[in-house]
């Protein structure tokens, strides 16, 4: 179809479906797996199976003229297989979309909290001082005192360094606004190639975070804590497998992407998959290697929590939240 997407933009949709929040956990997975060497080896081995499975899905879709993963399964396993796969995909997409919304709220809230704790904006100080002064001003009328107390409550909730008293108050607001403003407009589509430009923007946003991790390693130097160079046992190597499998999970969306390509043929889709998996491999590997070398055994499950609240880190958190907003419609479309 002339209205379809080319192999390059189709690749961005596949990258956007695969490359996501799992990126934050790769440095710690690198530590648990016994270092950089074992992590890259396992990732490369699994990647060969992942690429093969994606091309195989396109082959089945081509033979059966399927436009969705469920239709491809139905061509092989019949109506029962289609219903079973549809139920599994619905549950998977529903759970993943809920997780996306939670991660969006976490990233926005964490960026706001880091900015407030580290920067202590003058505006927050001014408002808090104003409310406190009004609260203790004995010369004001009762109505002004009530207004000051109300303002103090608002200030303590949204402008205080921490939100431990009501940790979900601001998160719920951010999740609601992000869902309505960023996610909802992308959900009204009959074809998945409608998301090609938003996917490209989301991928560029998450690649910024990868570059940031690499640059901070060369600026800040390596970690003073111990860095593992080999696994203690074979079991350690398999610790990285769940993270890698989660990080490259895009199989449900590749069939709709293939069905919307301008030139629907296996050679073109092979270029799409090769480009997408290469970008994912480089992004995951760079973040895992330089993130782990930066913090060593002290690396956390969310690599961004290891960094101070500098402007570039806050930008990375916001871009990650934006990227997940562009991934949500892909899973919603497939579900």
PDB file of C-alpha atoms in Angstrom, residues 35-295:
ATOM      1  CA  UNK A  35      29.990  -8.680  34.678  1.00  0.00           C
ATOM      2  CA  UNK A  36      30.019  -7.217  31.217  1.00  0.00           C
ATOM      3  CA  UNK A  37      31.372 -10.227  29.330  1.00  0.00           C
ATOM      4  CA  UNK A  38      28.716 -12.708  30.395  1.00  0.00           C
ATOM      5  CA  UNK A  39      25.930 -10.157  29.896  1.00  0.00           C
ATOM      6  CA  UNK A  40      26.922  -9.307  26.333  1.00  0.00           C
ATOM      7  CA  UNK A  41      27.440 -12.973  25.471  1.00  0.00           C
ATOM      8  CA  UNK A  42      24.010 -14.045  26.714  1.00  0.00           C
ATOM      9  CA  UNK A  43      22.398 -11.048  25.045  1.00  0.00           C
ATOM     10  CA  UNK A  44      24.017 -11.834  21.701  1.00  0.00           C
ATOM     11  CA  UNK A  45      22.962 -15.498  21.839  1.00  0.00           C
ATOM     12  CA  UNK A  46      19.372 -14.671  22.741  1.00  0.00           C
ATOM     13  CA  UNK A  47      19.261 -11.931  20.123  1.00  0.00           C
ATOM     14  CA  UNK A  48      19.842 -14.456  17.350  1.00  0.00           C
ATOM     15  CA  UNK A  49      16.759 -16.401  18.476  1.00  0.00           C
ATOM     16  CA  UNK A  50      14.745 -13.184  18.826  1.00  0.00           C
ATOM     17  CA  UNK A  51      15.533 -12.017  15.291  1.00  0.00           C
ATOM     18  CA  UNK A  52      14.703 -15.452  13.912  1.00  0.00           C
ATOM     19  CA  UNK A  53      11.356 -15.543  15.695  1.00  0.00           C
ATOM     20  CA  UNK A  54      10.404 -12.083  14.407  1.00  0.00           C
ATOM     21  CA  UNK A  55      11.170 -13.026  10.805  1.00  0.00           C
ATOM     22  CA  UNK A  56       9.279 -16.294  11.294  1.00  0.00           C
ATOM     23  CA  UNK A  57       6.214 -14.368  12.452  1.00  0.00           C
ATOM     24  CA  UNK A  58       6.388 -12.252   9.299  1.00  0.00           C
ATOM     25  CA  UNK A  59       6.689 -15.407   7.191  1.00  0.00           C
ATOM     26  CA  UNK A  60       3.552 -16.904   8.765  1.00  0.00           C
ATOM     27  CA  UNK A  61       1.741 -13.601   8.358  1.00  0.00           C
ATOM     28  CA  UNK A  62       2.752 -13.495   4.706  1.00  0.00           C
ATOM     29  CA  UNK A  63       1.500 -17.011   4.035  1.00  0.00           C
ATOM     30  CA  UNK A  64      -1.833 -16.499   5.794  1.00  0.00           C
ATOM     31  CA  UNK A  65      -2.329 -12.795   4.920  1.00  0.00           C
ATOM     32  CA  UNK A  66      -2.743 -12.113   8.635  1.00  0.00           C
ATOM     33  CA  UNK A  67      -2.876  -8.556   9.946  1.00  0.00           C
ATOM     34  CA  UNK A  68      -2.598  -9.409  13.648  1.00  0.00           C
ATOM     35  CA  UNK A  69      -0.762 -11.898  15.823  1.00  0.00           C
ATOM     36  CA  UNK A  70      -4.059 -13.625  16.612  1.00  0.00           C
ATOM     37  CA  UNK A  71      -4.820 -14.179  12.929  1.00  0.00           C
ATOM     38  CA  UNK A  72      -1.359 -15.631  12.384  1.00  0.00           C
ATOM     39  CA  UNK A  73      -1.942 -18.100  15.221  1.00  0.00           C
ATOM     40  CA  UNK A  74      -5.391 -18.953  13.838  1.00  0.00           C
ATOM     41  CA  UNK A  75      -3.868 -19.915  10.488  1.00  0.00           C
ATOM     42  CA  UNK A  76      -1.818 -22.589  12.261  1.00  0.00           C
ATOM     43  CA  UNK A  77      -3.947 -23.674  15.227  1.00  0.00           C
ATOM     44  CA  UNK A  78      -7.469 -22.824  14.154  1.00  0.00           C
ATOM     45  CA  UNK A  79     -10.228 -21.047  16.034  1.00  0.00           C
ATOM     46  CA  UNK A  80      -9.266 -22.483  19.427  1.00  0.00           C
ATOM     47  CA  UNK A  81      -5.706 -21.261  19.075  1.00  0.00           C
ATOM     48  CA  UNK A  82      -6.946 -17.843  18.031  1.00  0.00           C
ATOM     49  CA  UNK A  83      -9.205 -17.492  21.064  1.00  0.00           C
ATOM     50  CA  UNK A  84      -6.453 -18.676  23.414  1.00  0.00           C
ATOM     51  CA  UNK A  85      -3.873 -16.304  21.937  1.00  0.00           C
ATOM     52  CA  UNK A  86      -6.361 -13.425  21.926  1.00  0.00           C
ATOM     53  CA  UNK A  87      -7.077 -13.960  25.622  1.00  0.00           C
ATOM     54  CA  UNK A  88      -3.369 -14.120  26.490  1.00  0.00           C
ATOM     55  CA  UNK A  89      -2.577 -11.018  24.434  1.00  0.00           C
ATOM     56  CA  UNK A  90      -5.456  -9.086  25.989  1.00  0.00           C
ATOM     57  CA  UNK A  91      -4.227  -9.885  29.499  1.00  0.00           C
ATOM     58  CA  UNK A  92      -0.611  -9.138  28.555  1.00  0.00           C
ATOM     59  CA  UNK A  93      -1.412  -5.804  26.902  1.00  0.00           C
ATOM     60  CA  UNK A  94      -3.735  -4.756  29.714  1.00  0.00           C
ATOM     61  CA  UNK A  95      -1.132  -5.476  32.384  1.00  0.00           C
ATOM     62  CA  UNK A  96       1.628  -3.827  30.378  1.00  0.00           C
ATOM     63  CA  UNK A  97      -0.403  -0.675  29.762  1.00  0.00           C
ATOM     64  CA  UNK A  98      -1.201  -0.390  33.474  1.00  0.00           C
ATOM     65  CA  UNK A  99       2.506  -0.783  34.217  1.00  0.00           C
ATOM     66  CA  UNK A 100       3.322   1.931  31.681  1.00  0.00           C
ATOM     67  CA  UNK A 101       1.009   4.401  33.402  1.00  0.00           C
ATOM     68  CA  UNK A 102       2.583   3.622  36.788  1.00  0.00           C
ATOM     69  CA  UNK A 103       6.095   4.088  35.380  1.00  0.00           C
ATOM     70  CA  UNK A 104       5.062   7.401  33.832  1.00  0.00           C
ATOM     71  CA  UNK A 105       3.838   8.589  37.221  1.00  0.00           C
ATOM     72  CA  UNK A 106       6.994   7.347  38.940  1.00  0.00           C
ATOM     73  CA  UNK A 107       9.328   9.097  36.510  1.00  0.00           C
ATOM     74  CA  UNK A 108       7.502  12.428  36.627  1.00  0.00           C
ATOM     75  CA  UNK A 109       7.167  12.319  40.410  1.00  0.00           C
ATOM     76  CA  UNK A 110      10.791  11.303  40.851  1.00  0.00           C
ATOM     77  CA  UNK A 111      11.964  14.149  38.622  1.00  0.00           C
ATOM     78  CA  UNK A 112       9.852  16.671  40.544  1.00  0.00           C
ATOM     79  CA  UNK A 113      11.086  15.319  43.871  1.00  0.00           C
ATOM     80  CA  UNK A 114      14.733  15.404  42.817  1.00  0.00           C
ATOM     81  CA  UNK A 115      14.361  18.957  41.578  1.00  0.00           C
ATOM     82  CA  UNK A 116      12.702  20.093  44.809  1.00  0.00           C
ATOM     83  CA  UNK A 117      15.182  18.379  47.123  1.00  0.00           C
ATOM     84  CA  UNK A 118      18.325  19.404  45.255  1.00  0.00           C
ATOM     85  CA  UNK A 119      17.403  22.778  43.875  1.00  0.00           C
ATOM     86  CA  UNK A 120      14.944  24.044  46.497  1.00  0.00           C
ATOM     87  CA  UNK A 121      13.390  26.557  44.111  1.00  0.00           C
ATOM     88  CA  UNK A 122      13.008  30.066  45.387  1.00  0.00           C
ATOM     89  CA  UNK A 123       9.371  30.060  44.470  1.00  0.00           C
ATOM     90  CA  UNK A 124       8.676  27.154  46.805  1.00  0.00           C
ATOM     91  CA  UNK A 125      10.568  28.846  49.629  1.00  0.00           C
ATOM     92  CA  UNK A 126       8.715  32.094  49.051  1.00  0.00           C
ATOM     93  CA  UNK A 127       5.301  30.452  49.061  1.00  0.00           C
ATOM     94  CA  UNK A 128       6.044  28.345  52.127  1.00  0.00           C
ATOM     95  CA  UNK A 129       7.331  31.366  54.031  1.00  0.00           C
ATOM     96  CA  UNK A 130       4.287  33.324  53.002  1.00  0.00           C
ATOM     97  CA  UNK A 131       1.880  30.648  54.197  1.00  0.00           C
ATOM     98  CA  UNK A 132       3.731  30.155  57.484  1.00  0.00           C
ATOM     99  CA  UNK A 133       3.793  33.869  58.141  1.00  0.00           C
ATOM    100  CA  UNK A 134       0.088  34.168  57.439  1.00  0.00           C
ATOM    101  CA  UNK A 135      -0.634  31.177  59.640  1.00  0.00           C
ATOM    102  CA  UNK A 136       1.078  32.696  62.656  1.00  0.00           C
ATOM    103  CA  UNK A 137       0.041  36.282  62.065  1.00  0.00           C
ATOM    104  CA  UNK A 138      -2.219  37.112  65.001  1.00  0.00           C
ATOM    105  CA  UNK A 139      -3.407  40.368  63.428  1.00  0.00           C
ATOM    106  CA  UNK A 140      -5.202  38.721  60.511  1.00  0.00           C
ATOM    107  CA  UNK A 141      -8.851  37.953  60.520  1.00  0.00           C
ATOM    108  CA  UNK A 142     -10.207  34.450  60.937  1.00  0.00           C
ATOM    109  CA  UNK A 143     -10.949  34.136  57.225  1.00  0.00           C
ATOM    110  CA  UNK A 144      -7.401  35.052  56.283  1.00  0.00           C
ATOM    111  CA  UNK A 145      -6.036  32.549  58.764  1.00  0.00           C
ATOM    112  CA  UNK A 146      -8.175  29.800  57.258  1.00  0.00           C
ATOM    113  CA  UNK A 147      -6.950  30.717  53.787  1.00  0.00           C
ATOM    114  CA  UNK A 148      -3.356  30.683  55.013  1.00  0.00           C
ATOM    115  CA  UNK A 149      -3.790  27.247  56.573  1.00  0.00           C
ATOM    116  CA  UNK A 150      -5.296  25.962  53.359  1.00  0.00           C
ATOM    117  CA  UNK A 151      -2.405  27.428  51.409  1.00  0.00           C
ATOM    118  CA  UNK A 152       0.057  25.852  53.821  1.00  0.00           C
ATOM    119  CA  UNK A 153      -1.514  22.440  53.220  1.00  0.00           C
ATOM    120  CA  UNK A 154      -1.269  22.905  49.460  1.00  0.00           C
ATOM    121  CA  UNK A 155       2.341  24.049  49.819  1.00  0.00           C
ATOM    122  CA  UNK A 156       3.343  21.132  52.033  1.00  0.00           C
ATOM    123  CA  UNK A 157       1.741  18.686  49.634  1.00  0.00           C
ATOM    124  CA  UNK A 158       3.103  19.953  46.319  1.00  0.00           C
ATOM    125  CA  UNK A 159       6.148  22.063  47.237  1.00  0.00           C
ATOM    126  CA  UNK A 160       7.718  20.220  50.144  1.00  0.00           C
ATOM    127  CA  UNK A 161      10.938  18.264  49.617  1.00  0.00           C
ATOM    128  CA  UNK A 162       9.138  14.951  50.078  1.00  0.00           C
ATOM    129  CA  UNK A 163       5.576  13.729  49.686  1.00  0.00           C
ATOM    130  CA  UNK A 164       5.676  10.947  52.250  1.00  0.00           C
ATOM    131  CA  UNK A 165       2.440  11.962  53.912  1.00  0.00           C
ATOM    132  CA  UNK A 166       0.465  11.481  50.682  1.00  0.00           C
ATOM    133  CA  UNK A 167       2.836   9.824  48.194  1.00  0.00           C
ATOM    134  CA  UNK A 168       0.224   9.175  45.517  1.00  0.00           C
ATOM    135  CA  UNK A 169      -1.409  12.587  45.442  1.00  0.00           C
ATOM    136  CA  UNK A 170       0.837  14.189  42.836  1.00  0.00           C
ATOM    137  CA  UNK A 171       1.417  10.892  41.030  1.00  0.00           C
ATOM    138  CA  UNK A 172      -2.286  10.434  40.365  1.00  0.00           C
ATOM    139  CA  UNK A 173      -2.506  13.936  38.969  1.00  0.00           C
ATOM    140  CA  UNK A 174       0.476  13.412  36.679  1.00  0.00           C
ATOM    141  CA  UNK A 175      -0.796  10.035  35.474  1.00  0.00           C
ATOM    142  CA  UNK A 176      -4.224  11.490  34.697  1.00  0.00           C
ATOM    143  CA  UNK A 177      -2.852  14.507  32.828  1.00  0.00           C
ATOM    144  CA  UNK A 178      -0.338  12.403  30.871  1.00  0.00           C
ATOM    145  CA  UNK A 179      -3.033   9.904  29.895  1.00  0.00           C
ATOM    146  CA  UNK A 180      -5.410  12.595  28.665  1.00  0.00           C
ATOM    147  CA  UNK A 181      -2.922  14.939  26.989  1.00  0.00           C
ATOM    148  CA  UNK A 182      -0.187  12.642  25.625  1.00  0.00           C
ATOM    149  CA  UNK A 183      -1.607   9.119  25.359  1.00  0.00           C
ATOM    150  CA  UNK A 184      -5.281   9.504  24.452  1.00  0.00           C
ATOM    151  CA  UNK A 185      -4.762  11.482  21.194  1.00  0.00           C
ATOM    152  CA  UNK A 186      -2.559   8.650  19.861  1.00  0.00           C
ATOM    153  CA  UNK A 187      -5.096   5.907  20.576  1.00  0.00           C
ATOM    154  CA  UNK A 188      -7.656   6.752  17.862  1.00  0.00           C
ATOM    155  CA  UNK A 189      -6.153   4.907  14.920  1.00  0.00           C
ATOM    156  CA  UNK A 190      -7.110   1.978  12.702  1.00  0.00           C
ATOM    157  CA  UNK A 191      -3.566   1.362  11.470  1.00  0.00           C
ATOM    158  CA  UNK A 192      -0.453   0.997  13.561  1.00  0.00           C
ATOM    159  CA  UNK A 193       1.680   2.932  11.057  1.00  0.00           C
ATOM    160  CA  UNK A 194      -0.087   6.062  12.301  1.00  0.00           C
ATOM    161  CA  UNK A 195       2.327   5.842  15.245  1.00  0.00           C
ATOM    162  CA  UNK A 196       5.514   5.924  13.167  1.00  0.00           C
ATOM    163  CA  UNK A 197       6.418   9.561  13.835  1.00  0.00           C
ATOM    164  CA  UNK A 198       5.549   9.493  17.522  1.00  0.00           C
ATOM    165  CA  UNK A 199       7.578   6.281  17.821  1.00  0.00           C
ATOM    166  CA  UNK A 200      10.567   7.959  16.183  1.00  0.00           C
ATOM    167  CA  UNK A 201      10.310  10.837  18.663  1.00  0.00           C
ATOM    168  CA  UNK A 202      10.046   8.421  21.580  1.00  0.00           C
ATOM    169  CA  UNK A 203      13.078   6.439  20.434  1.00  0.00           C
ATOM    170  CA  UNK A 204      15.167   9.597  20.142  1.00  0.00           C
ATOM    171  CA  UNK A 205      14.109  10.502  23.677  1.00  0.00           C
ATOM    172  CA  UNK A 206      15.257   7.226  25.192  1.00  0.00           C
ATOM    173  CA  UNK A 207      18.495   7.299  23.181  1.00  0.00           C
ATOM    174  CA  UNK A 208      19.268  10.588  24.910  1.00  0.00           C
ATOM    175  CA  UNK A 209      19.294   8.700  28.194  1.00  0.00           C
ATOM    176  CA  UNK A 210      21.713   6.115  26.787  1.00  0.00           C
ATOM    177  CA  UNK A 211      24.073   8.849  25.627  1.00  0.00           C
ATOM    178  CA  UNK A 212      23.768  10.544  29.015  1.00  0.00           C
ATOM    179  CA  UNK A 213      24.879   7.368  30.830  1.00  0.00           C
ATOM    180  CA  UNK A 214      27.912   7.026  28.551  1.00  0.00           C
ATOM    181  CA  UNK A 215      28.897  10.692  28.841  1.00  0.00           C
ATOM    182  CA  UNK A 216      28.565  10.678  32.626  1.00  0.00           C
ATOM    183  CA  UNK A 217      30.896   7.692  32.820  1.00  0.00           C
ATOM    184  CA  UNK A 218      33.652   9.517  30.939  1.00  0.00           C
ATOM    185  CA  UNK A 219      33.082  12.721  32.907  1.00  0.00           C
ATOM    186  CA  UNK A 220      32.683  11.221  36.358  1.00  0.00           C
ATOM    187  CA  UNK A 221      34.967   8.230  36.004  1.00  0.00           C
ATOM    188  CA  UNK A 222      34.545   4.632  37.114  1.00  0.00           C
ATOM    189  CA  UNK A 223      33.101   3.395  40.376  1.00  0.00           C
ATOM    190  CA  UNK A 224      35.170   3.074  43.513  1.00  0.00           C
ATOM    191  CA  UNK A 225      33.192  -0.040  44.486  1.00  0.00           C
ATOM    192  CA  UNK A 226      33.982  -3.522  43.246  1.00  0.00           C
ATOM    193  CA  UNK A 227      33.096  -4.524  39.691  1.00  0.00           C
ATOM    194  CA  UNK A 228      32.551  -8.184  38.857  1.00  0.00           C
ATOM    195  CA  UNK A 229      34.454  -9.568  35.896  1.00  0.00           C
ATOM    196  CA  UNK A 230      33.183 -13.141  35.897  1.00  0.00           C
ATOM    197  CA  UNK A 231      30.194 -15.064  37.299  1.00  0.00           C
ATOM    198  CA  UNK A 232      30.586 -17.137  40.433  1.00  0.00           C
ATOM    199  CA  UNK A 233      28.512 -19.951  38.956  1.00  0.00           C
ATOM    200  CA  UNK A 234      26.480 -20.837  35.894  1.00  0.00           C
ATOM    201  CA  UNK A 235      23.332 -19.805  37.735  1.00  0.00           C
ATOM    202  CA  UNK A 236      24.552 -16.195  37.807  1.00  0.00           C
ATOM    203  CA  UNK A 237      24.614 -16.105  34.016  1.00  0.00           C
ATOM    204  CA  UNK A 238      20.912 -16.893  33.819  1.00  0.00           C
ATOM    205  CA  UNK A 239      20.060 -13.952  36.085  1.00  0.00           C
ATOM    206  CA  UNK A 240      20.207 -11.652  33.075  1.00  0.00           C
ATOM    207  CA  UNK A 241      17.882 -13.759  30.897  1.00  0.00           C
ATOM    208  CA  UNK A 242      14.549 -12.330  32.209  1.00  0.00           C
ATOM    209  CA  UNK A 243      15.801  -8.767  31.757  1.00  0.00           C
ATOM    210  CA  UNK A 244      16.921  -9.440  28.186  1.00  0.00           C
ATOM    211  CA  UNK A 245      13.712 -11.252  27.245  1.00  0.00           C
ATOM    212  CA  UNK A 246      11.643  -8.405  28.666  1.00  0.00           C
ATOM    213  CA  UNK A 247      13.807  -5.814  26.942  1.00  0.00           C
ATOM    214  CA  UNK A 248      13.321  -7.322  23.485  1.00  0.00           C
ATOM    215  CA  UNK A 249       9.634  -8.181  23.826  1.00  0.00           C
ATOM    216  CA  UNK A 250       7.929  -6.830  20.695  1.00  0.00           C
ATOM    217  CA  UNK A 251       6.548  -9.973  19.055  1.00  0.00           C
ATOM    218  CA  UNK A 252       2.887  -9.042  19.463  1.00  0.00           C
ATOM    219  CA  UNK A 253       3.328  -5.798  17.532  1.00  0.00           C
ATOM    220  CA  UNK A 254       5.508  -6.968  14.630  1.00  0.00           C
ATOM    221  CA  UNK A 255       2.655  -8.611  12.700  1.00  0.00           C
ATOM    222  CA  UNK A 256       0.558  -5.397  12.573  1.00  0.00           C
ATOM    223  CA  UNK A 257       3.713  -3.469  11.669  1.00  0.00           C
ATOM    224  CA  UNK A 258       4.481  -5.884   8.835  1.00  0.00           C
ATOM    225  CA  UNK A 259       0.904  -5.702   7.532  1.00  0.00           C
ATOM    226  CA  UNK A 260       1.154  -1.888   7.271  1.00  0.00           C
ATOM    227  CA  UNK A 261       4.462  -1.726   5.417  1.00  0.00           C
ATOM    228  CA  UNK A 262       4.488   0.004   2.038  1.00  0.00           C
ATOM    229  CA  UNK A 263       6.346  -2.923   0.480  1.00  0.00           C
ATOM    230  CA  UNK A 264       5.161  -6.004   2.301  1.00  0.00           C
ATOM    231  CA  UNK A 265       7.857  -8.572   1.640  1.00  0.00           C
ATOM    232  CA  UNK A 266      10.273 -10.531   3.786  1.00  0.00           C
ATOM    233  CA  UNK A 267      13.483  -8.838   2.542  1.00  0.00           C
ATOM    234  CA  UNK A 268      12.096  -5.420   3.470  1.00  0.00           C
ATOM    235  CA  UNK A 269      10.942  -6.658   6.851  1.00  0.00           C
ATOM    236  CA  UNK A 270      14.320  -8.289   7.442  1.00  0.00           C
ATOM    237  CA  UNK A 271      15.874  -4.837   7.025  1.00  0.00           C
ATOM    238  CA  UNK A 272      13.349  -3.436   9.493  1.00  0.00           C
ATOM    239  CA  UNK A 273      14.076  -6.112  12.092  1.00  0.00           C
ATOM    240  CA  UNK A 274      17.846  -5.893  11.616  1.00  0.00           C
ATOM    241  CA  UNK A 275      17.809  -2.116  12.049  1.00  0.00           C
ATOM    242  CA  UNK A 276      15.520  -2.291  15.093  1.00  0.00           C
ATOM    243  CA  UNK A 277      17.440  -5.033  16.878  1.00  0.00           C
ATOM    244  CA  UNK A 278      20.785  -3.346  16.166  1.00  0.00           C
ATOM    245  CA  UNK A 279      19.609  -0.109  17.784  1.00  0.00           C
ATOM    246  CA  UNK A 280      18.178  -2.016  20.749  1.00  0.00           C
ATOM    247  CA  UNK A 281      21.374  -4.030  21.161  1.00  0.00           C
ATOM    248  CA  UNK A 282      23.577  -0.935  21.106  1.00  0.00           C
ATOM    249  CA  UNK A 283      21.309   0.976  23.494  1.00  0.00           C
ATOM    250  CA  UNK A 284      20.992  -1.852  26.004  1.00  0.00           C
ATOM    251  CA  UNK A 285      24.680  -2.737  25.828  1.00  0.00           C
ATOM    252  CA  UNK A 286      25.919   0.837  26.217  1.00  0.00           C
ATOM    253  CA  UNK A 287      23.625   1.503  29.170  1.00  0.00           C
ATOM    254  CA  UNK A 288      24.501  -1.795  30.838  1.00  0.00           C
ATOM    255  CA  UNK A 289      28.265  -1.506  30.380  1.00  0.00           C
ATOM    256  CA  UNK A 290      28.841   2.150  31.212  1.00  0.00           C
ATOM    257  CA  UNK A 291      26.117   2.267  33.850  1.00  0.00           C
ATOM    258  CA  UNK A 292      27.647  -0.715  35.634  1.00  0.00           C
ATOM    259  CA  UNK A 293      31.187   0.604  35.308  1.00  0.00           C
ATOM    260  CA  UNK A 294      30.018   3.920  36.764  1.00  0.00           C
ATOM    261  CA  UNK A 295      28.558   2.503  39.991  1.00  0.00           C
TER     262      UNK A 295
END
